[in-house]
Short mmCIF file of C-alpha atoms in Angstrom, two decimals:
data_model
loop_
_atom_site.label_atom_id
_atom_site.label_comp_id
_atom_site.label_asym_id
_atom_site.label_seq_id
_atom_site.Cartn_x
_atom_site.Cartn_y
_atom_site.Cartn_z
CA UNK A 218 22.32 -81.01 -44.82
CA UNK A 219 19.95 -83.75 -43.70
CA UNK A 220 16.33 -83.85 -45.24
CA UNK A 221 13.34 -83.12 -43.24
CA UNK A 222 10.18 -85.06 -43.94
CA UNK A 223 6.66 -83.68 -42.65
CA UNK A 224 3.98 -86.19 -41.78
CA UNK A 225 0.35 -85.42 -42.61
CA UNK A 226 -0.47 -85.26 -38.79
CA UNK A 227 2.30 -82.71 -38.21
CA UNK A 228 1.04 -80.56 -41.18
CA UNK A 229 -2.65 -80.83 -40.60
CA UNK A 230 -2.49 -80.02 -36.96
CA UNK A 231 -0.25 -76.82 -37.68
CA UNK A 232 -2.80 -75.62 -40.16
CA UNK A 233 -5.84 -76.35 -37.87
CA UNK A 234 -4.39 -74.46 -35.02
CA UNK A 235 -3.88 -71.31 -37.45
CA UNK A 236 -7.45 -71.97 -38.65
CA UNK A 237 -8.94 -72.07 -35.11
CA UNK A 238 -7.40 -68.50 -34.25
CA UNK A 239 -7.26 -66.72 -37.58
CA UNK A 240 -6.88 -63.27 -35.73
CA UNK A 241 -4.11 -64.25 -33.43
CA UNK A 242 -0.44 -65.35 -33.67
CA UNK A 243 -0.28 -69.06 -32.62
CA UNK A 244 2.70 -71.38 -32.00
CA UNK A 245 3.50 -74.93 -31.04
CA UNK A 246 6.06 -77.76 -31.08
CA UNK A 247 6.99 -80.39 -33.41
CA UNK A 248 7.88 -83.86 -32.41
CA UNK A 249 10.00 -86.52 -34.24
CA UNK A 250 10.81 -90.17 -33.85
CA UNK A 251 13.30 -90.86 -31.29
CA UNK A 252 15.89 -92.51 -33.43
CA UNK A 253 16.03 -92.39 -37.25
CA UNK A 254 16.37 -95.63 -39.20
CA UNK A 255 19.77 -94.96 -40.58
CA UNK A 256 22.23 -93.00 -38.34
CA UNK A 257 24.36 -92.32 -41.15
CA UNK A 258 21.93 -90.62 -43.34
CA UNK A 259 19.58 -88.89 -40.63
CA UNK A 260 16.29 -87.67 -42.05
CA UNK A 261 14.12 -85.87 -39.58
CA UNK A 262 10.64 -87.14 -39.78
CA UNK A 263 8.28 -84.75 -38.05
CA UNK A 264 5.56 -86.99 -36.72
CA UNK A 265 3.48 -84.64 -34.82
CA UNK A 266 2.43 -81.06 -33.88
CA UNK A 267 1.61 -80.02 -30.43
CA UNK A 268 -0.40 -76.70 -30.43
CA UNK A 269 0.80 -74.55 -27.56
CA UNK A 270 -0.56 -70.83 -27.36
CA UNK A 271 -2.77 -68.30 -28.99
CA UNK A 272 -2.25 -65.67 -26.29
CA UNK A 273 0.88 -63.52 -25.35
CA UNK A 274 3.64 -65.56 -26.90
CA UNK A 275 6.29 -63.39 -25.60
CA UNK A 276 5.49 -64.50 -21.92
CA UNK A 277 7.68 -67.26 -20.39
CA UNK A 278 6.03 -69.09 -17.42
CA UNK A 279 3.50 -71.05 -19.11
CA UNK A 280 5.94 -71.66 -22.01
CA UNK A 281 8.17 -73.29 -19.43
CA UNK A 282 5.27 -75.57 -18.12
CA UNK A 283 4.34 -76.50 -21.57
CA UNK A 284 8.12 -77.20 -22.67
CA UNK A 285 8.35 -79.47 -19.52
CA UNK A 286 5.11 -81.35 -20.12
CA UNK A 287 5.54 -81.93 -23.95
CA UNK A 288 9.16 -83.06 -23.29
CA UNK A 289 7.98 -85.70 -20.78
CA UNK A 290 5.03 -86.88 -22.81
CA UNK A 291 7.27 -87.30 -25.96
CA UNK A 292 9.82 -89.41 -23.99
CA UNK A 293 6.97 -91.56 -22.76
CA UNK A 294 5.79 -91.77 -26.32
CA UNK A 295 9.11 -92.50 -28.02
CA UNK A 296 9.37 -89.13 -29.54
CA UNK A 297 11.48 -86.06 -29.15
CA UNK A 298 10.97 -82.32 -29.53
CA UNK A 299 12.51 -81.72 -32.80
CA UNK A 300 11.00 -78.38 -33.77
CA UNK A 301 8.91 -75.23 -33.26
CA UNK A 302 6.22 -73.59 -35.51
CA UNK A 303 4.54 -70.12 -35.38
CA UNK A 304 2.00 -68.18 -37.41
CA UNK A 305 2.30 -64.32 -37.11
CA UNK A 306 -0.75 -62.57 -36.55
CA UNK A 307 -0.19 -60.34 -39.47
CA UNK A 308 -1.34 -61.55 -42.91
CA UNK A 309 1.85 -60.86 -44.88
CA UNK A 310 4.32 -61.56 -42.09
CA UNK A 311 5.93 -64.91 -42.23
CA UNK A 312 9.36 -64.00 -41.07
CA UNK A 313 10.67 -65.54 -37.64
CA UNK A 314 10.44 -62.72 -34.87
CA UNK A 315 12.40 -62.75 -31.63
CA UNK A 316 9.81 -65.19 -30.02
CA UNK A 317 10.34 -67.86 -32.84
CA UNK A 318 14.16 -67.66 -32.61
CA UNK A 319 14.50 -67.79 -29.04
CA UNK A 320 12.28 -70.72 -28.55
CA UNK A 321 13.78 -72.32 -31.87
CA UNK A 322 17.17 -71.94 -30.25
CA UNK A 323 16.01 -73.65 -26.89
CA UNK A 324 14.74 -76.57 -28.97
CA UNK A 325 18.08 -76.73 -31.04
CA UNK A 326 20.04 -76.83 -27.82
CA UNK A 327 18.74 -80.26 -27.26
CA UNK A 328 18.08 -81.61 -30.78
CA UNK A 329 20.69 -81.34 -33.60
CA UNK A 330 19.11 -80.41 -36.98
CA UNK A 331 15.88 -78.93 -35.20
CA UNK A 332 13.64 -76.90 -37.59
CA UNK A 333 11.77 -73.85 -37.14
CA UNK A 334 8.68 -73.59 -39.32
CA UNK A 335 6.84 -70.30 -39.96
CA UNK A 336 3.34 -70.81 -41.35
CA UNK A 337 2.78 -68.79 -44.64
CA UNK A 338 -0.47 -67.14 -43.84
CA UNK A 339 -1.15 -65.90 -47.36
CA UNK A 340 -1.34 -69.60 -48.56
CA UNK A 341 -3.54 -70.87 -45.86
CA UNK A 342 -6.66 -71.02 -47.79
CA UNK A 343 -7.33 -74.19 -49.63
CA UNK A 344 -6.85 -72.66 -53.09
CA UNK A 345 -3.09 -72.97 -53.04
CA UNK A 346 -1.68 -76.35 -54.19
CA UNK A 347 1.65 -75.97 -52.36
CA UNK A 348 2.44 -76.31 -48.81
CA UNK A 349 1.80 -73.25 -46.60
CA UNK A 350 4.96 -73.32 -44.56
CA UNK A 351 8.65 -72.06 -44.81
CA UNK A 352 11.16 -74.33 -43.08
CA UNK A 353 14.23 -72.83 -41.41
CA UNK A 354 17.44 -74.62 -40.25
CA UNK A 355 20.24 -73.47 -38.01
CA UNK A 356 23.30 -72.77 -40.01
CA UNK A 357 26.35 -70.71 -38.32
CA UNK A 358 24.01 -69.71 -35.43
CA UNK A 359 21.41 -68.17 -37.61
CA UNK A 360 18.08 -69.61 -38.78
CA UNK A 361 18.20 -69.70 -42.50
CA UNK A 362 15.51 -71.09 -44.98
CA UNK A 363 16.16 -74.57 -45.85
CA UNK A 364 16.56 -75.77 -49.27
CA UNK A 365 13.07 -76.66 -50.41
CA UNK A 366 14.47 -79.88 -52.42
CA UNK A 367 15.49 -81.17 -48.73
CA UNK A 368 11.84 -80.59 -47.47
CA UNK A 369 9.77 -83.92 -48.09
CA UNK A 370 6.33 -84.81 -47.67
CA UNK A 371 5.19 -88.17 -46.42
CA UNK A 372 2.09 -88.15 -48.63
CA UNK A 373 1.41 -84.62 -50.02
CA UNK A 374 -1.72 -85.51 -51.89
CA UNK A 375 -3.17 -87.48 -48.90
CA UNK A 376 -2.12 -84.65 -46.69
CA UNK A 377 -3.92 -82.00 -48.74
CA UNK A 378 -7.04 -84.10 -48.99
CA UNK A 379 -7.21 -84.80 -45.22
CA UNK A 380 -6.78 -80.95 -44.63
CA UNK A 381 -9.58 -80.06 -46.98
CA UNK A 382 -12.03 -82.65 -45.39
CA UNK A 383 -11.07 -81.55 -41.82
CA UNK A 384 -11.55 -77.81 -42.70
CA UNK A 385 -14.81 -78.63 -44.42
CA UNK A 386 -15.98 -80.45 -41.25
CA UNK A 387 -14.61 -77.43 -39.05
CA UNK A 388 -12.65 -80.03 -37.20
CA UNK A 389 -10.32 -76.95 -35.99
CA UNK A 390 -13.02 -76.65 -33.42
CA UNK A 391 -11.98 -79.79 -31.91
CA UNK A 392 -8.26 -78.97 -31.69
CA UNK A 393 -7.00 -78.23 -28.21
CA UNK A 394 -3.93 -76.17 -27.59
CA UNK A 395 -2.06 -75.60 -24.36
CA UNK A 396 -3.94 -72.48 -23.61
CA UNK A 397 -7.19 -74.29 -23.94
CA UNK A 398 -5.82 -76.91 -21.63
CA UNK A 399 -5.00 -74.27 -19.10
CA UNK A 400 -8.55 -72.82 -19.38
CA UNK A 401 -9.89 -76.46 -18.60
CA UNK A 402 -7.36 -79.13 -17.69
CA UNK A 403 -9.84 -81.79 -18.75
CA UNK A 404 -9.06 -80.83 -22.41
CA UNK A 405 -6.20 -83.13 -23.97
CA UNK A 406 -3.48 -81.03 -25.53
CA UNK A 407 -2.31 -84.27 -27.14
CA UNK A 408 -5.50 -84.15 -29.24
CA UNK A 409 -6.23 -87.95 -29.18
CA UNK A 410 -9.56 -87.06 -30.88
CA UNK A 411 -8.12 -85.24 -33.84
CA UNK A 412 -5.24 -87.59 -34.27
CA UNK A 413 -7.82 -90.44 -34.55
CA UNK A 414 -10.05 -88.75 -37.08
CA UNK A 415 -6.90 -87.66 -39.14
CA UNK A 416 -5.88 -91.23 -39.02
CA UNK A 417 -9.02 -92.39 -40.68
CA UNK A 418 -8.60 -89.90 -43.36
CA UNK A 419 -4.91 -90.23 -44.45
CA UNK A 420 -4.27 -93.01 -46.96
CA UNK A 421 -0.73 -93.89 -45.64
CA UNK A 422 -0.52 -95.16 -42.12
CA UNK A 423 1.06 -92.63 -39.58
CA UNK A 424 4.19 -93.45 -37.59
CA UNK A 425 3.33 -95.97 -34.78
CA UNK A 426 2.98 -93.94 -31.52
CA UNK A 427 0.99 -94.87 -28.32
CA UNK A 428 -1.57 -92.07 -28.45
CA UNK B 53 -70.63 -84.13 -42.03
CA UNK B 54 -72.13 -82.31 -39.16
CA UNK B 55 -71.33 -83.79 -35.70
CA UNK B 56 -68.24 -85.75 -36.59
CA UNK B 57 -64.71 -84.43 -36.09
CA UNK B 58 -62.57 -83.96 -38.99
CA UNK B 59 -59.51 -85.72 -37.66
CA UNK B 60 -57.20 -84.89 -40.56
CA UNK B 61 -57.99 -81.35 -40.33
CA UNK B 62 -57.53 -81.50 -36.44
CA UNK B 63 -54.26 -83.41 -36.75
CA UNK B 64 -53.08 -80.84 -39.27
CA UNK B 65 -53.77 -78.03 -36.94
CA UNK B 66 -52.23 -79.67 -33.95
CA UNK B 67 -49.01 -80.42 -35.88
CA UNK B 68 -49.03 -76.92 -37.12
CA UNK B 69 -49.40 -75.54 -33.56
CA UNK B 70 -46.64 -77.84 -32.36
CA UNK B 71 -44.60 -76.54 -35.13
CA UNK B 72 -45.03 -73.10 -34.21
CA UNK B 73 -44.32 -73.62 -30.82
CA UNK B 74 -41.01 -75.53 -31.53
CA UNK B 75 -39.94 -72.89 -33.99
CA UNK B 76 -40.80 -70.24 -31.36
CA UNK B 77 -38.69 -72.03 -28.92
CA UNK B 78 -35.87 -72.41 -31.54
CA UNK B 79 -36.18 -68.62 -32.30
CA UNK B 80 -35.88 -67.47 -29.00
CA UNK B 81 -33.03 -69.86 -28.12
CA UNK B 82 -31.05 -68.42 -31.03
CA UNK B 83 -31.89 -64.80 -30.00
CA UNK B 84 -30.81 -65.48 -26.53
CA UNK B 85 -27.58 -67.10 -27.77
CA UNK B 86 -26.66 -63.90 -29.86
CA UNK B 87 -27.33 -61.73 -26.81
CA UNK B 88 -25.19 -64.06 -24.57
CA UNK B 89 -22.24 -63.76 -27.11
CA UNK B 90 -22.77 -59.92 -27.41
CA UNK B 91 -22.39 -59.75 -23.55
CA UNK B 92 -19.35 -61.96 -23.39
CA UNK B 93 -17.83 -60.18 -26.36
CA UNK B 94 -16.37 -63.36 -27.88
CA UNK B 95 -14.82 -63.41 -31.06
CA UNK B 96 -16.69 -66.57 -32.15
CA UNK B 97 -17.65 -65.20 -35.68
CA UNK B 98 -18.43 -68.48 -37.27
CA UNK B 99 -21.10 -69.46 -34.58
CA UNK B 100 -22.50 -65.91 -34.87
CA UNK B 101 -22.84 -66.10 -38.54
CA UNK B 102 -24.54 -69.47 -38.42
CA UNK B 103 -27.03 -68.46 -35.99
CA UNK B 104 -27.52 -64.87 -36.99
CA UNK B 105 -27.66 -65.31 -40.72
CA UNK B 106 -30.71 -67.74 -40.22
CA UNK B 107 -32.34 -65.38 -37.65
CA UNK B 108 -32.16 -62.47 -40.07
CA UNK B 109 -33.32 -64.41 -42.91
CA UNK B 110 -36.17 -66.35 -41.61
CA UNK B 111 -37.37 -64.59 -38.36
CA UNK B 112 -36.60 -60.80 -39.17
CA UNK B 113 -40.21 -59.96 -38.37
CA UNK B 114 -40.15 -61.44 -35.03
CA UNK B 115 -37.16 -59.67 -33.72
CA UNK B 116 -38.63 -56.15 -33.25
CA UNK B 117 -35.94 -53.56 -32.20
CA UNK B 118 -33.57 -56.13 -31.54
CA UNK B 119 -32.95 -56.65 -35.36
CA UNK B 120 -30.71 -53.60 -35.48
CA UNK B 121 -28.23 -54.69 -33.06
CA UNK B 122 -28.43 -58.12 -34.53
CA UNK B 123 -27.51 -56.65 -37.95
CA UNK B 124 -24.37 -54.91 -36.39
CA UNK B 125 -23.36 -58.22 -34.55
CA UNK B 126 -23.75 -60.45 -37.73
CA UNK B 127 -22.07 -57.82 -40.05
CA UNK B 128 -18.98 -57.63 -37.89
CA UNK B 129 -18.76 -61.45 -37.61
CA UNK B 130 -19.37 -61.83 -41.42
CA UNK B 131 -16.37 -59.36 -41.93
CA UNK B 132 -14.23 -61.65 -39.83
CA UNK B 133 -15.21 -64.52 -42.17
CA UNK B 134 -14.68 -62.68 -45.47
CA UNK B 135 -18.63 -63.09 -46.08
CA UNK B 136 -18.81 -59.72 -47.97
CA UNK B 137 -22.25 -60.39 -49.30
CA UNK B 138 -23.60 -61.15 -45.98
CA UNK B 139 -21.95 -57.88 -44.54
CA UNK B 140 -23.33 -55.71 -47.30
CA UNK B 141 -26.76 -57.04 -46.71
CA UNK B 142 -26.62 -56.10 -43.03
CA UNK B 143 -24.82 -52.67 -43.75
CA UNK B 144 -27.56 -51.89 -46.19
CA UNK B 145 -30.42 -52.34 -43.84
CA UNK B 146 -28.54 -50.38 -41.06
CA UNK B 147 -27.91 -47.51 -43.52
CA UNK B 148 -31.54 -47.35 -44.59
CA UNK B 149 -32.64 -47.36 -40.90
CA UNK B 150 -29.95 -45.08 -39.59
CA UNK B 151 -28.90 -42.64 -42.35
CA UNK B 152 -25.98 -40.33 -41.28
CA UNK B 153 -25.29 -42.35 -38.10
CA UNK B 154 -21.60 -42.36 -36.86
CA UNK B 155 -22.06 -45.81 -35.59
CA UNK B 156 -23.03 -47.10 -38.95
CA UNK B 157 -20.28 -45.25 -40.63
CA UNK B 158 -17.86 -46.89 -38.43
CA UNK B 159 -19.24 -50.18 -39.83
CA UNK B 160 -18.71 -48.96 -43.28
CA UNK B 161 -15.10 -48.09 -42.33
CA UNK B 162 -14.70 -51.76 -40.85
CA UNK B 163 -15.89 -53.13 -44.18
CA UNK B 164 -13.25 -51.31 -46.04
CA UNK B 165 -10.53 -52.45 -43.32
CA UNK B 166 -11.74 -56.33 -44.26
CA UNK B 167 -11.12 -55.33 -48.04
CA UNK B 168 -7.76 -53.90 -47.03
CA UNK B 169 -8.81 -50.64 -48.40
CA UNK B 170 -7.17 -48.74 -45.43
CA UNK B 171 -7.12 -45.34 -47.02
CA UNK B 172 -10.90 -45.35 -47.58
CA UNK B 173 -11.35 -46.64 -44.02
CA UNK B 174 -9.23 -43.83 -42.55
CA UNK B 175 -11.14 -41.32 -44.51
CA UNK B 176 -14.37 -42.62 -43.08
CA UNK B 177 -12.86 -42.33 -39.57
CA UNK B 178 -11.54 -38.91 -40.02
CA UNK B 179 -14.77 -37.92 -41.30
CA UNK B 180 -16.49 -39.15 -38.01
CA UNK B 181 -13.83 -37.38 -35.96
CA UNK B 182 -14.35 -34.03 -37.75
CA UNK B 183 -17.83 -34.10 -36.73
CA UNK B 184 -17.25 -35.59 -33.32
CA UNK B 185 -13.81 -35.40 -32.01
CA UNK B 186 -14.78 -37.45 -28.99
CA UNK B 187 -15.78 -40.50 -30.95
CA UNK B 188 -13.68 -43.27 -29.23
CA UNK B 189 -14.67 -45.93 -31.66
CA UNK B 190 -13.33 -44.28 -34.81
CA UNK B 191 -10.00 -43.47 -32.91
CA UNK B 192 -9.69 -47.16 -31.94
CA UNK B 193 -10.31 -48.33 -35.48
CA UNK B 194 -7.56 -45.91 -36.79
CA UNK B 195 -5.23 -47.65 -34.24
CA UNK B 196 -6.28 -51.02 -35.31
CA UNK B 197 -5.47 -50.00 -39.06
CA UNK B 198 -1.87 -49.21 -37.72
CA UNK B 199 -1.75 -52.65 -36.11
CA UNK B 200 -2.92 -54.38 -39.30
CA UNK B 201 -0.17 -52.59 -41.34
CA UNK B 202 2.58 -53.76 -38.94
CA UNK B 203 3.26 -50.22 -37.76
CA UNK B 204 3.41 -51.15 -34.06
CA UNK B 205 5.52 -48.23 -32.82
CA UNK B 206 2.94 -45.62 -34.27
CA UNK B 207 -0.06 -47.78 -32.85
CA UNK B 208 1.67 -47.69 -29.43
CA UNK B 209 2.35 -43.97 -29.71
CA UNK B 210 -1.42 -43.25 -30.80
CA UNK B 211 -2.76 -45.47 -28.17
CA UNK B 212 -0.49 -43.71 -25.30
CA UNK B 213 -1.99 -40.27 -26.68
CA UNK B 214 -5.56 -41.78 -26.76
CA UNK B 215 -4.95 -42.86 -22.94
CA UNK B 216 -3.80 -39.50 -22.02
CA UNK B 217 -7.45 -38.46 -22.86
CA UNK B 218 -9.34 -41.38 -21.93
CA UNK B 219 -7.49 -42.55 -19.01
CA UNK B 220 -10.36 -44.85 -17.77
CA UNK B 221 -10.60 -47.09 -20.98
CA UNK B 222 -9.69 -50.52 -19.65
CA UNK B 223 -9.86 -52.29 -23.23
CA UNK B 224 -7.30 -49.67 -24.22
CA UNK B 225 -4.82 -50.20 -21.28
CA UNK B 226 -5.17 -54.00 -21.94
CA UNK B 227 -4.50 -53.61 -25.66
CA UNK B 228 -1.57 -51.37 -24.89
CA UNK B 229 -0.19 -53.99 -22.55
CA UNK B 230 -0.40 -56.66 -25.13
CA UNK B 231 1.23 -54.36 -27.73
CA UNK B 232 4.21 -53.83 -25.27
CA UNK B 233 4.35 -57.54 -24.58
CA UNK B 234 4.78 -58.29 -28.30
CA UNK B 235 7.52 -55.73 -28.48
CA UNK B 236 9.19 -57.18 -25.53
CA UNK B 237 8.96 -54.05 -23.49
CA UNK B 238 7.77 -55.73 -20.17
CA UNK B 239 8.45 -52.80 -17.97
CA UNK B 240 5.96 -50.81 -19.96
CA UNK B 241 3.42 -53.59 -20.07
CA UNK B 242 3.89 -54.15 -16.36
CA UNK B 243 2.90 -50.36 -15.79
CA UNK B 244 -0.29 -50.85 -17.90
CA UNK B 245 -1.24 -53.94 -15.94
CA UNK B 246 -0.69 -52.13 -12.74
CA UNK B 247 -3.17 -49.49 -14.00
CA UNK B 248 -5.70 -52.30 -14.58
CA UNK B 249 -5.07 -53.85 -11.27
CA UNK B 250 -5.63 -50.44 -9.45
CA UNK B 251 -8.93 -50.02 -11.03
CA UNK B 252 -10.04 -53.57 -10.83
CA UNK B 253 -8.47 -55.02 -7.67
CA UNK B 254 -10.82 -58.04 -7.70
CA UNK B 255 -9.89 -59.28 -11.27
CA UNK B 256 -7.68 -62.29 -10.97
CA UNK B 257 -6.69 -62.25 -14.64
CA UNK B 258 -5.01 -58.94 -14.49
CA UNK B 259 -3.05 -60.29 -11.42
CA UNK B 260 -2.21 -63.46 -13.32
CA UNK B 261 -1.16 -61.44 -16.31
CA UNK B 262 0.94 -58.94 -14.34
CA UNK B 263 2.75 -61.99 -12.52
CA UNK B 264 3.45 -63.42 -15.86
CA UNK B 265 5.12 -60.24 -17.13
CA UNK B 266 7.28 -59.78 -13.82
CA UNK B 267 8.31 -63.55 -14.22
CA UNK B 268 9.28 -62.96 -17.95
CA UNK B 269 11.36 -59.97 -16.88
CA UNK B 270 13.37 -62.18 -14.67
CA UNK B 271 15.87 -61.70 -11.82
CA UNK B 272 15.21 -62.59 -8.05
CA UNK B 273 13.21 -59.51 -7.24
CA UNK B 274 10.76 -59.85 -10.15
CA UNK B 275 10.58 -63.55 -9.49
CA UNK B 276 9.31 -62.62 -5.95
CA UNK B 277 6.80 -60.03 -7.18
CA UNK B 278 5.46 -62.59 -9.63
CA UNK B 279 5.13 -65.07 -6.93
CA UNK B 280 2.99 -62.65 -4.90
CA UNK B 281 0.82 -61.77 -7.64
CA UNK B 282 0.11 -65.40 -8.69
CA UNK B 283 -0.79 -65.90 -5.20
CA UNK B 284 -3.02 -62.88 -5.25
CA UNK B 285 -4.78 -64.27 -8.31
CA UNK B 286 -5.37 -67.63 -6.72
CA UNK B 287 -6.79 -65.86 -3.69
CA UNK B 288 -9.29 -64.23 -6.03
CA UNK B 289 -9.93 -67.29 -8.03
CA UNK B 290 -8.65 -70.73 -6.76
CA UNK B 291 -9.41 -72.46 -10.10
CA UNK B 292 -6.97 -70.26 -12.19
CA UNK B 293 -4.62 -72.97 -13.31
CA UNK B 294 -2.14 -70.50 -14.75
CA UNK B 295 -1.99 -68.75 -11.42
CA UNK B 296 -1.36 -72.19 -9.84
CA UNK B 297 1.41 -73.39 -12.14
CA UNK B 298 2.84 -69.93 -11.96
CA UNK B 299 2.96 -69.93 -8.12
CA UNK B 300 4.92 -73.10 -8.42
CA UNK B 301 7.22 -72.20 -10.99
CA UNK B 302 8.05 -68.69 -9.43
CA UNK B 303 8.37 -70.20 -5.93
CA UNK B 304 10.46 -73.05 -7.10
CA UNK B 305 12.98 -70.72 -9.07
CA UNK B 306 13.08 -68.38 -6.27
CA UNK B 307 14.02 -71.17 -3.91
CA UNK B 308 16.74 -72.25 -6.08
CA UNK B 309 18.16 -68.78 -6.79
CA UNK B 310 21.57 -68.51 -5.19
CA UNK B 311 20.98 -64.90 -4.32
CA UNK B 312 18.09 -66.00 -2.07
CA UNK B 313 18.70 -65.99 1.66
CA UNK B 314 17.78 -68.97 4.03
CA UNK B 315 14.26 -67.50 5.07
CA UNK B 316 13.33 -66.82 1.30
CA UNK B 317 14.46 -70.08 0.38
CA UNK B 318 12.44 -71.78 3.01
CA UNK B 319 9.36 -69.80 2.57
CA UNK B 320 9.16 -70.51 -1.17
CA UNK B 321 9.90 -74.20 -0.68
CA UNK B 322 6.78 -74.23 1.25
CA UNK B 323 4.81 -72.27 -1.32
CA UNK B 324 6.15 -74.53 -4.24
CA UNK B 325 5.28 -77.65 -2.10
CA UNK B 326 1.73 -76.41 -1.61
CA UNK B 327 1.28 -75.47 -5.32
CA UNK B 328 2.45 -78.85 -6.40
CA UNK B 329 -0.05 -80.57 -4.11
CA UNK B 330 -2.89 -78.48 -5.44
CA UNK B 331 -1.77 -79.14 -9.16
CA UNK B 332 -1.71 -82.81 -8.42
CA UNK B 333 -5.23 -82.66 -6.90
CA UNK B 334 -6.64 -80.69 -9.70
CA UNK B 335 -5.27 -83.04 -12.33
CA UNK B 336 -6.51 -86.18 -10.26
CA UNK B 337 -9.97 -84.58 -10.21
CA UNK B 338 -9.86 -83.74 -13.72
CA UNK B 339 -8.71 -87.12 -14.96
CA UNK B 340 -11.09 -89.32 -13.27
CA UNK B 341 -12.12 -92.06 -15.81
CA UNK B 342 -10.40 -90.50 -18.79
CA UNK B 343 -7.52 -92.22 -20.33
CA UNK B 344 -5.95 -89.07 -21.93
CA UNK B 345 -6.09 -87.42 -18.66
CA UNK B 346 -4.21 -90.16 -17.05
CA UNK B 347 -1.40 -89.37 -19.41
CA UNK B 348 -1.64 -85.72 -18.41
CA UNK B 349 -1.60 -86.62 -14.68
CA UNK B 350 1.57 -88.83 -15.06
CA UNK B 351 3.15 -86.03 -16.97
CA UNK B 352 2.53 -83.50 -14.37
CA UNK B 353 3.69 -85.77 -11.59
CA UNK B 354 6.83 -86.30 -13.58
CA UNK B 355 7.35 -82.52 -14.15
CA UNK B 356 6.94 -81.60 -10.61
CA UNK B 357 9.36 -84.30 -9.46
CA UNK B 358 11.93 -83.25 -12.14
CA UNK B 359 11.74 -79.63 -11.02
CA UNK B 360 12.06 -80.50 -7.58
CA UNK B 361 15.35 -82.48 -8.28
CA UNK B 362 16.96 -79.45 -9.80
CA UNK B 363 16.29 -77.46 -6.66
CA UNK B 364 18.76 -79.67 -4.65
#
C-alpha cells in the first residue's frame, strides 16, 4: 500500500480548525499535488487542508457547493482533492461515523488512494509529542486504519513547533472555514493569510502553490 | 511660594484625571462588551474570559449589581477553557452572595460536568428538581450530560419528554432538530423545524435550515419543497448566502430531474438562472480590490457554468 506524507500546512490547519470550534464537530478536505514525482511508487503528499464546516455536518446542499468550489480551486492551483478530515464533537470519539465514510467514499470515487483522517480529540492539547490523527485508507470497500509506518511527516519537529507557535498566538481566530465564508463571502476559505504566517514559521519550504 | 502655580503638581493632577477618564472609558467599554455578548449568547469564551477576568479583578467595586451576572458569565466561559481556578473564584463569590440559590447550584453542577464528574453533577441537578420540578435549566443540563456521554438516543427521548411539557421552548426544539440531523433522521428534524417556523414565521434561518433538511432527504418532491423554503428565506433576508446557493442548487437539480414535467423544468431553470446572477453579483461586490476574492469569484463562475452544463 502506498505511503502518505502529511505536510506541515495540512496538519496545522486541521488542528487550528478543531481548536477554533472545540465544542463542535468540524470537517474539511485534504489536497494533494496533482501528479506524484514517481508514478511507479506513488506517495500521496497531502499539501493542504481546506476547512469546511462546523455546523450540521450531516446536511448536503452546502457540502455540494463546497465540494464544487474546492474542486475547481484545486485544479486551478495544480492540486487535487485527495482526502477528508473530521473531528467529532465528543472528546473520546475518534471513529469515522456515517458522515465521514460517505464523504470519504465520494472523495475516493475520484482519487485512488484517498485518505480519511479522524482527529484524535484526546491528543489535541500540546502535551502530546505524537500526532493527533488517525489515518484511514480504503481496503475492500471499507475504511481501515492505515499502517502507522506508512504515514510520513514532511517535517514533524517543524510541524509541531509551528503548531505550538500558532496556538500560542491564537492564530485559529484567523482561520476561515466554508461556514465562515458563507456567513461573509469576503472571507477567504483558502486561508491565504494563515498560509503565509505558517510559511514563515516552518523550516522546510512548503510545496510550491499559487496561493 | 505663594502666588505661583506649582506646575509639577498641576501636571500630575491633570495626568491623573486624564488617566481616570481613560480608565473609566475602558471600563465601561469592557462592561458593554460583556453585556453585548450576553445578549447575543455567543460562545466566545476566550474573549469573555480575557475581558471579564480583568473586569472582576480590577474594577469589581465599580460594577455594582452587574457584578453577579458577570461572575456567572465569566464562570461559564472559564469552564469552557478549563480555567478551573477562575471558575472557582467566581463560584465562591456567587455562593457567598446567594446561598442556597438554585441558579448557583446549577453552576456548581456545570463545574462538575467540566471535570467529567457526571454523577456528582446529576446529583446536583436531581436535588434542584426535587425542590423545584419545573426548573428547566436543571433538566436541560441532564440532557446535556447524556449528549456528552454519547447517549444520543436517551438524550432525544428525554428532550421529547421535556418538550411535551414545555412546548414553547424554542432552544429545545432547535437542539432536538440538531440531534435528529446528527442521527440522520431528517423527517423528524424537519418536524422540529416546522414547529419553529410556525412560531417564528419571520426567522429566515429556520426556513433555510428546513430547506437544507428537505434537500438532504432528496427526491423530486423534497427538492421542490426545499426550493420553496430557500426562496422564502431569501424573501425574509436577501443577504442569506446559504439560501441563495440553496435556491440555485435545488432549482438546478429539479430542472434536470427526469421526473419533472416541462413546466416545472422551465420554472426552475428560471429560478436557477436568477439565483446564479445574484450569486455572481454578490461575489463581484465582495471581491472588489481583493486578490483572494478574485479567486473566489472565478471559482463561483466556473461552478455555475459547470452545473449548467450538466443540466443539458
